[in-house]
Amino acid sequence: MFTIGTRTIKTAISVVVALVIAQLFELDNASTAAVIALLSVQSTKKQSVIVAMKRFTACIAGMLLATVLFEGTAYMPITIGLLLFLYIPIMAKLQLQDGIVPGFVIIMQMYVKGDVSVDFLINQVSIVSIGIIVALIVNLYMPSTENKLREVARETEENMKQLLLQLSRFVRQKEPVWNDEFDIRTAESIKEGQLLAKRNVENSFFRKENYYEAYFNMRSEQIGIIQRVLPSILHFP
């Protein structure tokens, strides 16, 4: 069935709002604010803040580097190549890879303009800021995962219970053939729970761990032990 997720809705809202604001301020290349907003909407609040800081830093660094190279040499395609030889490794070294694409978009607009002025640089910084800030504000809303976490925890409990009961019946030779259905289902529900719990923690700026993260980590260790000893148990005479 075709569904529209929360992130898709937030992305669409961010793009529209960023574009409207950039046009209200009559900025050149206003559409770039919409592109940056689209790239800046993330799955969690913490991730959004981190990516936003990286993208803003990378864009500013790209503008400074482009200014030096364009004004120091010429606005030519070979200058773009030289710039990338410097820009990409520097961003990778500083762990700012998330900002390379929007940074390069800004650089290409400088190339097309063919001239670097203070007004134009302010225009570009404004575009980047609008796109990032709008995405951050929209991303403050995150749907609660508490109900889903409780559901997955109950599912994990039931799967593990059935796994241990099946193991007991097998050892007592009341079940001659081993079926790994509940082994697989337990591992899958634990993995899903760990992802949800991690996302729940990253949607809070102050909480480092919660009950569900500790719970699913514990269950992960337990299922790991069961899976390690299972081959030996299944070969008991």
Short mmCIF file of C-alpha atoms in Angstrom, two decimals:
data_model
loop_
_atom_site.label_atom_id
_atom_site.label_comp_id
_atom_site.label_asym_id
_atom_site.label_seq_id
_atom_site.Cartn_x
_atom_site.Cartn_y
_atom_site.Cartn_z
CA MET A 1 0.00 0.00 0.00
CA PHE A 2 1.23 3.48 -0.87
CA THR A 3 2.02 5.51 2.25
CA ILE A 4 3.57 8.91 2.93
CA GLY A 5 5.96 8.94 5.88
CA THR A 6 6.46 11.71 8.42
CA ARG A 7 9.91 12.52 7.05
CA THR A 8 8.48 13.00 3.55
CA ILE A 9 5.86 15.40 4.87
CA LYS A 10 8.45 17.37 6.87
CA THR A 11 10.76 17.52 3.85
CA ALA A 12 8.01 18.92 1.65
CA ILE A 13 7.09 21.54 4.25
CA SER A 14 10.75 22.53 4.73
CA VAL A 15 11.29 22.96 0.99
CA VAL A 16 8.20 25.14 0.53
CA VAL A 17 8.88 27.33 3.58
CA ALA A 18 12.57 27.81 2.73
CA LEU A 19 11.72 28.75 -0.85
CA VAL A 20 9.03 31.23 0.23
CA ILE A 21 11.32 32.92 2.76
CA ALA A 22 14.20 33.18 0.28
CA GLN A 23 11.86 34.73 -2.32
CA LEU A 24 10.39 37.17 0.22
CA PHE A 25 13.91 38.44 0.88
CA GLU A 26 14.42 38.62 -2.90
CA LEU A 27 17.60 36.58 -2.74
CA ASP A 28 19.36 35.43 -5.89
CA ASN A 29 19.24 31.67 -6.50
CA ALA A 30 16.39 31.34 -3.99
CA SER A 31 15.72 27.78 -5.15
CA THR A 32 19.01 26.69 -3.59
CA ALA A 33 17.52 27.32 -0.13
CA ALA A 34 14.87 24.71 -0.97
CA VAL A 35 17.53 22.23 -2.08
CA ILE A 36 19.53 22.68 1.12
CA ALA A 37 16.36 22.32 3.22
CA LEU A 38 15.56 19.07 1.38
CA LEU A 39 19.03 17.70 2.14
CA SER A 40 18.96 18.81 5.77
CA VAL A 41 15.87 16.96 7.06
CA GLN A 42 17.13 13.91 8.95
CA SER A 43 15.67 10.97 10.90
CA THR A 44 16.42 12.31 14.39
CA LYS A 45 16.88 15.68 16.13
CA LYS A 46 20.51 15.09 17.08
CA GLN A 47 21.38 13.92 13.60
CA SER A 48 19.72 17.03 12.14
CA VAL A 49 21.78 19.38 14.31
CA ILE A 50 25.03 17.57 13.54
CA VAL A 51 24.40 17.50 9.79
CA ALA A 52 23.29 21.15 9.81
CA MET A 53 26.53 22.26 11.46
CA LYS A 54 28.60 20.21 9.04
CA ARG A 55 26.79 21.56 6.00
CA PHE A 56 27.00 25.18 7.10
CA THR A 57 30.72 24.84 7.85
CA ALA A 58 31.38 23.07 4.55
CA CYS A 59 29.47 25.74 2.58
CA ILE A 60 31.37 28.59 4.22
CA ALA A 61 34.68 26.79 3.64
CA GLY A 62 33.76 26.18 0.01
CA MET A 63 32.90 29.85 -0.50
CA LEU A 64 36.21 31.00 1.00
CA LEU A 65 38.23 28.52 -1.04
CA ALA A 66 36.34 29.40 -4.24
CA THR A 67 36.88 33.10 -3.63
CA VAL A 68 40.64 32.63 -3.30
CA LEU A 69 40.94 30.40 -6.39
CA PHE A 70 38.53 32.24 -8.68
CA GLU A 71 39.84 35.68 -7.86
CA GLY A 72 43.45 34.46 -7.78
CA THR A 73 43.33 32.62 -11.11
CA ALA A 74 40.28 32.73 -13.37
CA TYR A 75 36.69 31.58 -13.72
CA MET A 76 37.51 28.55 -15.87
CA PRO A 77 36.49 24.85 -15.78
CA ILE A 78 40.07 23.85 -14.89
CA THR A 79 39.78 26.03 -11.77
CA ILE A 80 36.73 24.00 -10.71
CA GLY A 81 38.77 20.82 -11.07
CA LEU A 82 41.62 22.28 -9.03
CA LEU A 83 39.16 23.45 -6.40
CA LEU A 84 37.65 19.96 -6.06
CA PHE A 85 41.12 18.41 -5.71
CA LEU A 86 41.48 20.59 -2.61
CA TYR A 87 37.90 20.86 -1.35
CA ILE A 88 36.89 17.18 -1.21
CA PRO A 89 39.98 15.88 0.65
CA ILE A 90 39.83 18.78 3.13
CA MET A 91 36.16 18.17 3.88
CA ALA A 92 36.79 14.43 4.25
CA LYS A 93 39.71 15.10 6.60
CA LEU A 94 37.51 17.36 8.73
CA GLN A 95 34.65 14.79 8.59
CA LEU A 96 32.40 17.26 6.78
CA GLN A 97 31.45 14.97 3.90
CA ASP A 98 27.74 15.74 4.42
CA GLY A 99 28.40 19.31 3.32
CA ILE A 100 30.25 18.62 0.08
CA VAL A 101 27.18 18.53 -2.18
CA PRO A 102 25.47 21.74 -0.95
CA GLY A 103 28.87 23.40 -0.72
CA PHE A 104 29.60 22.54 -4.35
CA VAL A 105 26.19 23.91 -5.39
CA ILE A 106 27.15 27.26 -3.82
CA ILE A 107 30.57 27.12 -5.49
CA MET A 108 29.01 26.55 -8.93
CA GLN A 109 26.71 29.53 -8.44
CA MET A 110 29.80 31.64 -7.75
CA TYR A 111 31.35 30.24 -10.93
CA VAL A 112 28.27 31.10 -13.00
CA LYS A 113 28.14 34.60 -11.48
CA GLY A 114 31.72 35.19 -12.60
CA ASP A 115 32.33 37.74 -9.90
CA VAL A 116 32.66 37.68 -6.11
CA SER A 117 31.31 40.65 -4.19
CA VAL A 118 30.42 41.16 -0.55
CA ASP A 119 26.72 41.40 -1.43
CA PHE A 120 26.84 38.16 -3.36
CA LEU A 121 28.62 36.33 -0.51
CA ILE A 122 26.02 37.62 1.96
CA ASN A 123 23.34 36.38 -0.43
CA GLN A 124 24.87 32.89 -0.51
CA VAL A 125 25.29 32.73 3.28
CA SER A 126 21.65 33.79 3.67
CA ILE A 127 20.47 31.04 1.31
CA VAL A 128 22.41 28.38 3.21
CA SER A 129 21.21 29.69 6.58
CA ILE A 130 17.55 29.77 5.55
CA GLY A 131 17.61 26.22 4.19
CA ILE A 132 19.34 24.80 7.26
CA ILE A 133 17.37 26.75 9.90
CA VAL A 134 13.98 25.93 8.35
CA ALA A 135 14.86 22.22 8.22
CA LEU A 136 16.01 22.30 11.86
CA ILE A 137 12.79 23.98 13.02
CA VAL A 138 10.56 21.55 11.12
CA ASN A 139 12.62 18.63 12.38
CA LEU A 140 11.90 19.56 16.02
CA TYR A 141 8.69 17.57 15.60
CA MET A 142 9.31 13.86 15.91
CA PRO A 143 6.48 11.34 16.35
CA SER A 144 6.67 9.37 19.59
CA THR A 145 8.02 5.82 19.31
CA GLU A 146 6.95 4.73 22.82
CA ASN A 147 3.92 2.71 21.68
CA LYS A 148 5.91 0.98 18.96
CA LEU A 149 8.72 0.21 21.41
CA ARG A 150 6.29 -1.40 23.86
CA GLU A 151 4.79 -3.44 21.05
CA VAL A 152 8.19 -4.68 19.84
CA ALA A 153 9.24 -5.45 23.44
CA ARG A 154 6.12 -7.59 23.95
CA GLU A 155 6.78 -9.33 20.64
CA THR A 156 10.38 -10.02 21.68
CA GLU A 157 9.25 -11.46 25.02
CA GLU A 158 6.76 -13.78 23.35
CA ASN A 159 9.23 -14.93 20.68
CA MET A 160 11.92 -15.67 23.25
CA LYS A 161 9.42 -17.50 25.43
CA GLN A 162 8.36 -19.71 22.51
CA LEU A 163 12.02 -20.28 21.57
CA LEU A 164 12.90 -21.53 25.06
CA LEU A 165 9.76 -23.69 25.27
CA GLN A 166 10.58 -25.23 21.91
CA LEU A 167 14.15 -25.86 23.05
CA SER A 168 12.85 -27.53 26.20
CA ARG A 169 10.55 -29.82 24.20
CA PHE A 170 13.39 -30.71 21.85
CA VAL A 171 15.78 -31.62 24.69
CA ARG A 172 13.07 -33.83 26.26
CA GLN A 173 12.60 -35.46 22.85
CA LYS A 174 8.98 -34.45 22.69
CA GLU A 175 9.69 -32.51 19.53
CA PRO A 176 11.94 -34.54 17.20
CA VAL A 177 12.53 -31.89 14.51
CA TRP A 178 14.03 -28.47 15.26
CA ASN A 179 12.38 -25.41 13.71
CA ASP A 180 14.40 -22.19 13.84
CA GLU A 181 11.35 -19.94 13.27
CA PHE A 182 11.33 -18.39 16.74
CA ASP A 183 15.12 -18.08 16.77
CA ILE A 184 14.93 -15.92 13.63
CA ARG A 185 11.86 -13.98 14.78
CA THR A 186 13.42 -13.19 18.15
CA ALA A 187 16.64 -11.89 16.56
CA GLU A 188 14.65 -9.75 14.09
CA SER A 189 12.42 -8.20 16.77
CA ILE A 190 15.47 -7.41 18.93
CA LYS A 191 17.22 -5.72 16.00
CA GLU A 192 14.10 -3.66 15.23
CA GLY A 193 13.80 -2.70 18.90
CA GLN A 194 17.44 -1.59 19.08
CA LEU A 195 17.00 0.70 16.06
CA LEU A 196 13.81 2.22 17.51
CA ALA A 197 15.42 2.68 20.93
CA LYS A 198 18.47 4.38 19.40
CA ARG A 199 16.24 6.72 17.41
CA ASN A 200 14.25 7.48 20.56
CA VAL A 201 17.44 8.49 22.41
CA GLU A 202 18.69 10.62 19.49
CA ASN A 203 15.41 12.54 19.49
CA SER A 204 16.30 13.90 22.93
CA PHE A 205 19.16 16.37 23.38
CA PHE A 206 19.75 15.45 27.03
CA ARG A 207 19.02 11.73 27.36
CA LYS A 208 21.97 9.42 26.68
CA GLU A 209 20.18 6.11 27.25
CA ASN A 210 16.68 4.90 28.04
CA TYR A 211 15.05 1.78 29.43
CA TYR A 212 14.29 0.26 26.05
CA GLU A 213 17.85 0.65 24.77
CA ALA A 214 19.17 -1.18 27.85
CA TYR A 215 16.41 -3.80 27.54
CA PHE A 216 17.03 -4.65 23.88
CA ASN A 217 20.81 -4.68 24.41
CA MET A 218 20.29 -7.21 27.22
CA ARG A 219 18.04 -9.35 25.04
CA SER A 220 20.61 -9.14 22.23
CA GLU A 221 23.28 -10.58 24.53
CA GLN A 222 20.90 -13.33 25.66
CA ILE A 223 19.90 -14.40 22.16
CA GLY A 224 23.59 -14.35 21.21
CA ILE A 225 24.36 -16.85 23.99
CA ILE A 226 21.44 -19.07 22.96
CA GLN A 227 22.54 -19.05 19.32
CA ARG A 228 26.12 -19.99 20.31
CA VAL A 229 25.08 -23.00 22.42
CA LEU A 230 22.21 -24.09 20.17
CA PRO A 231 24.33 -26.21 17.77
CA SER A 232 25.75 -28.19 20.71
CA ILE A 233 22.32 -28.74 22.26
CA LEU A 234 20.81 -29.88 18.96
CA HIS A 235 23.49 -32.62 18.71
CA PHE A 236 23.01 -34.09 22.18
CA PRO A 237 22.71 -37.90 22.00
#
